[in-house]
Tab-separated table of C-alpha atoms in Angstrom:
chain	number	residue	atom	x	y	z
A	113	ASP	CA	-3.366	7.953	12.224
A	114	ALA	CA	-6.676	6.535	13.374
A	115	LYS	CA	-7.284	2.800	13.315
A	116	THR	CA	-9.808	1.157	10.998
A	117	THR	CA	-11.907	-1.996	11.324
A	118	GLN	CA	-13.092	-4.002	8.329
A	119	PRO	CA	-14.781	-7.388	7.931
A	120	PRO	CA	-12.169	-9.985	6.964
A	121	SER	CA	-14.043	-11.263	3.945
A	122	MET	CA	-17.091	-10.699	1.744
A	123	ASP	CA	-18.653	-12.311	-1.280
A	124	CYS	CA	-20.424	-10.563	-4.107
A	125	ALA	CA	-22.198	-11.798	-7.224
A	126	GLU	CA	-20.805	-10.628	-10.536
A	127	GLY	CA	-22.713	-7.624	-11.865
A	128	ARG	CA	-24.058	-6.686	-8.466
A	129	ALA	CA	-22.912	-3.786	-6.326
A	130	ALA	CA	-20.239	-4.570	-3.759
A	131	ASN	CA	-20.559	-2.546	-0.553
A	132	LEU	CA	-17.491	-2.689	1.644
A	133	PRO	CA	-17.832	-1.166	5.121
A	134	CYS	CA	-15.144	0.403	7.269
A	135	ASN	CA	-15.293	1.692	10.823
A	136	HIS	CA	-12.986	4.497	11.904
A	137	SER	CA	-14.571	5.768	15.091
A	138	THR	CA	-11.438	7.590	16.303
A	139	ILE	CA	-10.916	9.598	13.131
A	140	SER	CA	-9.892	13.197	13.759
A	141	GLY	CA	-10.888	16.326	11.926
A	142	ASN	CA	-7.891	16.548	9.620
A	143	GLU	CA	-7.842	12.894	8.607
A	144	TYR	CA	-9.009	11.566	5.279
A	145	VAL	CA	-10.382	8.142	4.437
A	146	TYR	CA	-8.439	6.337	1.717
A	147	TRP	CA	-9.226	3.100	-0.064
A	148	TYR	CA	-6.708	0.892	-1.803
A	149	ARG	CA	-6.999	-2.582	-3.189
A	150	GLN	CA	-4.480	-5.325	-3.765
A	151	ILE	CA	-4.992	-7.972	-6.366
A	152	HIS	CA	-3.095	-11.148	-5.579
A	153	SER	CA	0.702	-10.797	-5.896
A	154	GLN	CA	0.537	-7.178	-7.079
A	155	GLY	CA	1.210	-3.854	-5.440
A	156	PRO	CA	-1.768	-1.963	-3.963
A	157	GLN	CA	-3.821	0.247	-6.256
A	158	TYR	CA	-5.332	3.556	-5.214
A	159	ILE	CA	-9.124	3.664	-5.515
A	160	ILE	CA	-10.536	6.782	-3.924
A	161	HIS	CA	-10.315	9.078	-0.914
A	162	GLY	CA	-12.516	11.604	0.856
A	163	LEU	CA	-12.821	13.872	3.859
A	164	LYS	CA	-16.523	14.241	4.636
A	165	ASN	CA	-18.410	14.550	1.383
A	166	ASN	CA	-19.328	11.552	-0.711
A	167	GLU	CA	-16.937	10.986	-3.580
A	168	THR	CA	-17.239	9.197	-6.901
A	169	ASN	CA	-14.767	8.382	-9.615
A	170	GLU	CA	-14.558	5.937	-12.490
A	171	MET	CA	-13.733	3.063	-10.157
A	172	ALA	CA	-15.981	3.478	-7.151
A	173	SER	CA	-18.050	5.631	-4.836
A	174	LEU	CA	-17.176	6.485	-1.266
A	175	ILE	CA	-19.938	7.198	1.216
A	176	ILE	CA	-18.842	8.734	4.526
A	177	THR	CA	-21.340	9.025	7.387
A	178	GLU	CA	-22.129	12.442	8.739
A	179	ASP	CA	-20.238	11.805	11.977
A	180	ARG	CA	-17.348	10.431	9.887
A	181	LYS	CA	-17.011	7.384	12.092
A	182	SER	CA	-17.618	4.959	9.275
A	183	SER	CA	-17.602	4.748	5.506
A	184	THR	CA	-18.606	2.437	2.689
A	185	LEU	CA	-16.821	1.779	-0.553
A	186	ILE	CA	-19.206	0.905	-3.354
A	187	LEU	CA	-18.208	-0.896	-6.519
A	188	PRO	CA	-21.399	-0.385	-8.547
A	189	HIS	CA	-21.106	-3.377	-10.894
A	190	ALA	CA	-18.568	-5.837	-9.571
A	191	THR	CA	-16.654	-7.966	-12.027
A	192	LEU	CA	-14.441	-10.995	-11.485
A	193	ARG	CA	-11.426	-8.696	-11.845
A	194	ASP	CA	-12.520	-6.820	-8.735
A	195	THR	CA	-11.626	-9.844	-6.616
A	196	ALA	CA	-8.951	-8.447	-4.293
A	197	VAL	CA	-8.158	-7.369	-0.758
A	198	TYR	CA	-9.561	-3.909	-0.062
A	199	TYR	CA	-7.887	-1.688	2.483
A	200	CYS	CA	-9.509	1.256	4.236
A	201	ILE	CA	-6.863	3.627	5.626
A	202	VAL	CA	-7.210	6.829	7.582
A	203	ARG	CA	-4.454	9.380	7.359
A	204	ALA	CA	-3.906	13.108	7.587
A	205	LEU	CA	-3.514	14.821	4.261
A	206	TYR	CA	0.133	15.417	3.402
A	207	ASN	CA	1.113	13.427	6.449
A	208	GLN	CA	4.655	12.207	5.876
A	209	GLY	CA	4.347	12.321	2.131
A	210	GLY	CA	2.197	9.290	1.495
A	211	LYS	CA	2.986	7.042	4.459
A	212	LEU	CA	0.241	4.459	4.822
A	213	ILE	CA	-0.399	2.071	7.684
A	214	PHE	CA	-2.337	-0.948	6.447
A	215	GLY	CA	-4.846	-2.919	8.504
A	216	GLN	CA	-6.001	-6.406	7.615
A	217	GLY	CA	-8.426	-5.324	4.917
A	218	THR	CA	-11.443	-7.106	3.444
A	219	GLU	CA	-10.942	-9.956	1.023
A	220	LEU	CA	-13.657	-9.514	-1.590
A	221	SER	CA	-14.528	-12.505	-3.724
A	222	VAL	CA	-16.650	-11.770	-6.769
A	223	LYS	CA	-18.380	-14.933	-7.933
A	224	PRO	CA	-19.964	-15.712	-11.326
B	254	GLY	CA	-1.952	7.940	-12.260
B	255	ALA	CA	1.782	8.129	-11.722
B	256	VAL	CA	3.901	5.061	-12.370
B	257	VAL	CA	6.243	3.395	-9.917
B	258	SER	CA	8.383	0.554	-11.198
B	259	GLN	CA	10.138	-2.107	-9.152
B	260	HIS	CA	12.916	-4.381	-10.333
B	261	PRO	CA	13.284	-7.290	-10.257
B	262	SER	CA	9.778	-8.676	-9.932
B	263	ARG	CA	11.140	-12.007	-8.737
B	264	VAL	CA	14.489	-13.058	-7.349
B	265	ILE	CA	15.868	-16.230	-5.859
B	266	CYS	CA	19.103	-16.051	-3.932
B	267	LYS	CA	21.223	-18.272	-1.746
B	268	SER	CA	21.465	-17.834	1.994
B	269	GLY	CA	24.189	-15.441	2.979
B	270	THR	CA	24.127	-13.395	-0.203
B	271	SER	CA	22.782	-9.867	-0.652
B	272	VAL	CA	19.972	-8.794	-2.921
B	273	LYS	CA	19.213	-5.306	-4.217
B	274	ILE	CA	15.706	-4.199	-5.157
B	275	GLU	CA	15.137	-0.989	-7.110
B	276	CYS	CA	12.149	1.314	-6.938
B	277	ARG	CA	11.775	4.018	-9.567
B	278	SER	CA	9.232	6.764	-10.050
B	279	LEU	CA	8.972	6.925	-13.835
B	280	ASP	CA	7.100	10.154	-14.483
B	281	PHE	CA	7.419	12.191	-11.333
B	282	GLN	CA	9.920	13.144	-8.673
B	283	ALA	CA	9.539	11.559	-5.276
B	284	THR	CA	11.335	13.098	-2.345
B	285	THR	CA	9.962	10.321	-0.165
B	286	MET	CA	9.507	6.654	-0.881
B	287	PHE	CA	8.341	3.866	1.396
B	288	TRP	CA	9.275	0.214	1.674
B	289	TYR	CA	6.870	-2.479	2.831
B	290	ARG	CA	7.071	-6.217	3.222
B	291	GLN	CA	4.231	-8.664	3.085
B	292	PHE	CA	4.113	-12.279	4.203
B	293	PRO	CA	1.594	-14.716	2.693
B	294	LYS	CA	-1.989	-14.035	3.716
B	295	LYS	CA	-0.873	-11.017	5.742
B	296	SER	CA	-1.179	-7.285	5.321
B	297	LEU	CA	1.567	-4.904	4.240
B	298	MET	CA	3.957	-3.909	6.986
B	299	LEU	CA	5.820	-0.632	6.689
B	300	MET	CA	9.563	-1.173	7.007
B	301	ALA	CA	11.086	2.224	6.399
B	302	THR	CA	10.722	5.676	4.942
B	303	SER	CA	13.294	6.561	2.316
B	304	ASN	CA	14.214	10.237	2.103
B	305	GLU	CA	16.139	11.604	-0.861
B	306	GLY	CA	19.538	12.830	0.192
B	307	SER	CA	19.303	11.718	3.802
B	308	LYS	CA	19.221	8.605	5.943
B	309	ALA	CA	16.182	6.377	5.899
B	310	THR	CA	13.854	6.191	8.876
B	311	TYR	CA	13.184	2.631	10.009
B	312	GLU	CA	10.099	1.340	11.799
B	313	GLN	CA	10.506	-0.275	15.162
B	314	GLY	CA	11.849	-3.803	14.933
B	315	VAL	CA	13.344	-3.420	11.450
B	316	GLU	CA	17.113	-3.923	11.377
B	317	LYS	CA	18.703	-1.038	9.522
B	318	ASP	CA	21.966	-2.900	9.016
B	319	LYS	CA	20.148	-5.776	7.389
B	320	PHE	CA	17.843	-3.747	5.182
B	321	LEU	CA	19.992	-1.034	3.636
B	322	ILE	CA	18.103	1.755	1.945
B	323	ASN	CA	19.602	4.291	-0.416
B	324	HIS	CA	17.683	7.151	-2.003
B	325	ALA	CA	20.306	8.841	-4.090
B	326	SER	CA	18.039	10.631	-6.541
B	327	LEU	CA	14.497	11.961	-6.766
B	328	THR	CA	13.432	9.001	-8.871
B	329	LEU	CA	15.282	6.043	-7.398
B	330	SER	CA	15.354	4.259	-4.059
B	331	THR	CA	17.031	0.920	-3.465
B	332	LEU	CA	16.539	-1.695	-0.763
B	333	THR	CA	19.389	-4.129	-0.192
B	334	VAL	CA	18.711	-7.220	1.867
B	335	THR	CA	22.102	-8.150	3.269
B	336	SER	CA	23.164	-11.638	4.293
B	337	ALA	CA	19.760	-12.967	3.344
B	338	HIS	CA	18.215	-15.884	5.228
B	339	PRO	CA	15.185	-18.001	4.374
B	340	GLU	CA	13.074	-16.044	6.881
B	341	ASP	CA	13.692	-12.923	4.747
B	342	SER	CA	11.706	-14.543	1.964
B	343	SER	CA	8.767	-12.230	1.420
B	344	PHE	CA	6.998	-9.862	-0.957
B	345	TYR	CA	8.677	-6.446	-0.870
B	346	ILE	CA	6.745	-3.423	-2.127
B	347	CYS	CA	7.711	0.200	-2.518
B	348	SER	CA	5.544	3.280	-2.841
B	349	ALA	CA	6.126	6.905	-3.729
B	350	SER	CA	4.127	10.082	-4.002
B	351	GLU	CA	4.647	13.470	-5.526
B	352	PRO	CA	5.281	16.254	-3.053
B	353	VAL	CA	1.959	17.935	-3.797
B	354	ASN	CA	-0.095	14.822	-4.412
B	355	THR	CA	-2.174	13.056	-1.828
B	356	GLU	CA	-2.036	9.623	-3.398
B	357	ALA	CA	0.675	7.045	-2.889
B	358	PHE	CA	1.551	4.968	-5.936
B	359	PHE	CA	2.888	1.481	-5.516
B	360	GLY	CA	5.346	-0.634	-7.414
B	361	GLN	CA	4.331	-4.065	-8.586
B	362	GLY	CA	6.330	-5.727	-5.821
B	363	THR	CA	9.338	-8.039	-5.667
B	364	ARG	CA	9.015	-11.651	-4.624
B	365	LEU	CA	12.194	-12.642	-2.803
B	366	THR	CA	12.925	-16.284	-2.138
B	367	VAL	CA	16.019	-17.197	-0.142
B	368	VAL	CA	17.141	-20.808	-0.467
């Protein structure tokens, strides 16, 4: 699976949009971009995933560049409960039944 | 989403004893489960892949005799930390996914402290 690069930390004001970038310049054609988050002392939580089209669900939006070498996770109205470490992971669909290799992630702090 | 439950959520044990952690998929069948460990301020590190009905596959550097994994049914995998030492103190997390699903669902984690 391709490697990802994320900034180690970011701050965001409560109520504002949080835009979390991820670089995955070596992504291959059959690999998807997944985002998970981990609130302190809990297991990771699935957020969203996509291949090449932009995706949106009730939690977030995922914007993938046309060349697929980078993506941005957008939390449209961040709340204090969104404070967590966010992981961007690239993996092939159905690859080893859900095996995920975690990078260092971005620690997002949402401030009042 | 699907629910994965881990038990216990916290455990304290004495050095030299063994500890068993359970991971259950509550509303789906998981032919494959994964075990991770996480040290403070660090990312999750994959330890092993647990396959129902067969031997687990361990990542490089993980001692299979120390971290015993059993996946006896489609809804239960167990991780036993044998002869625990203080350096085994960590946050252990399991995940599972349905065979036709693309998402991995995680348990809430188990905080192991070896004293």
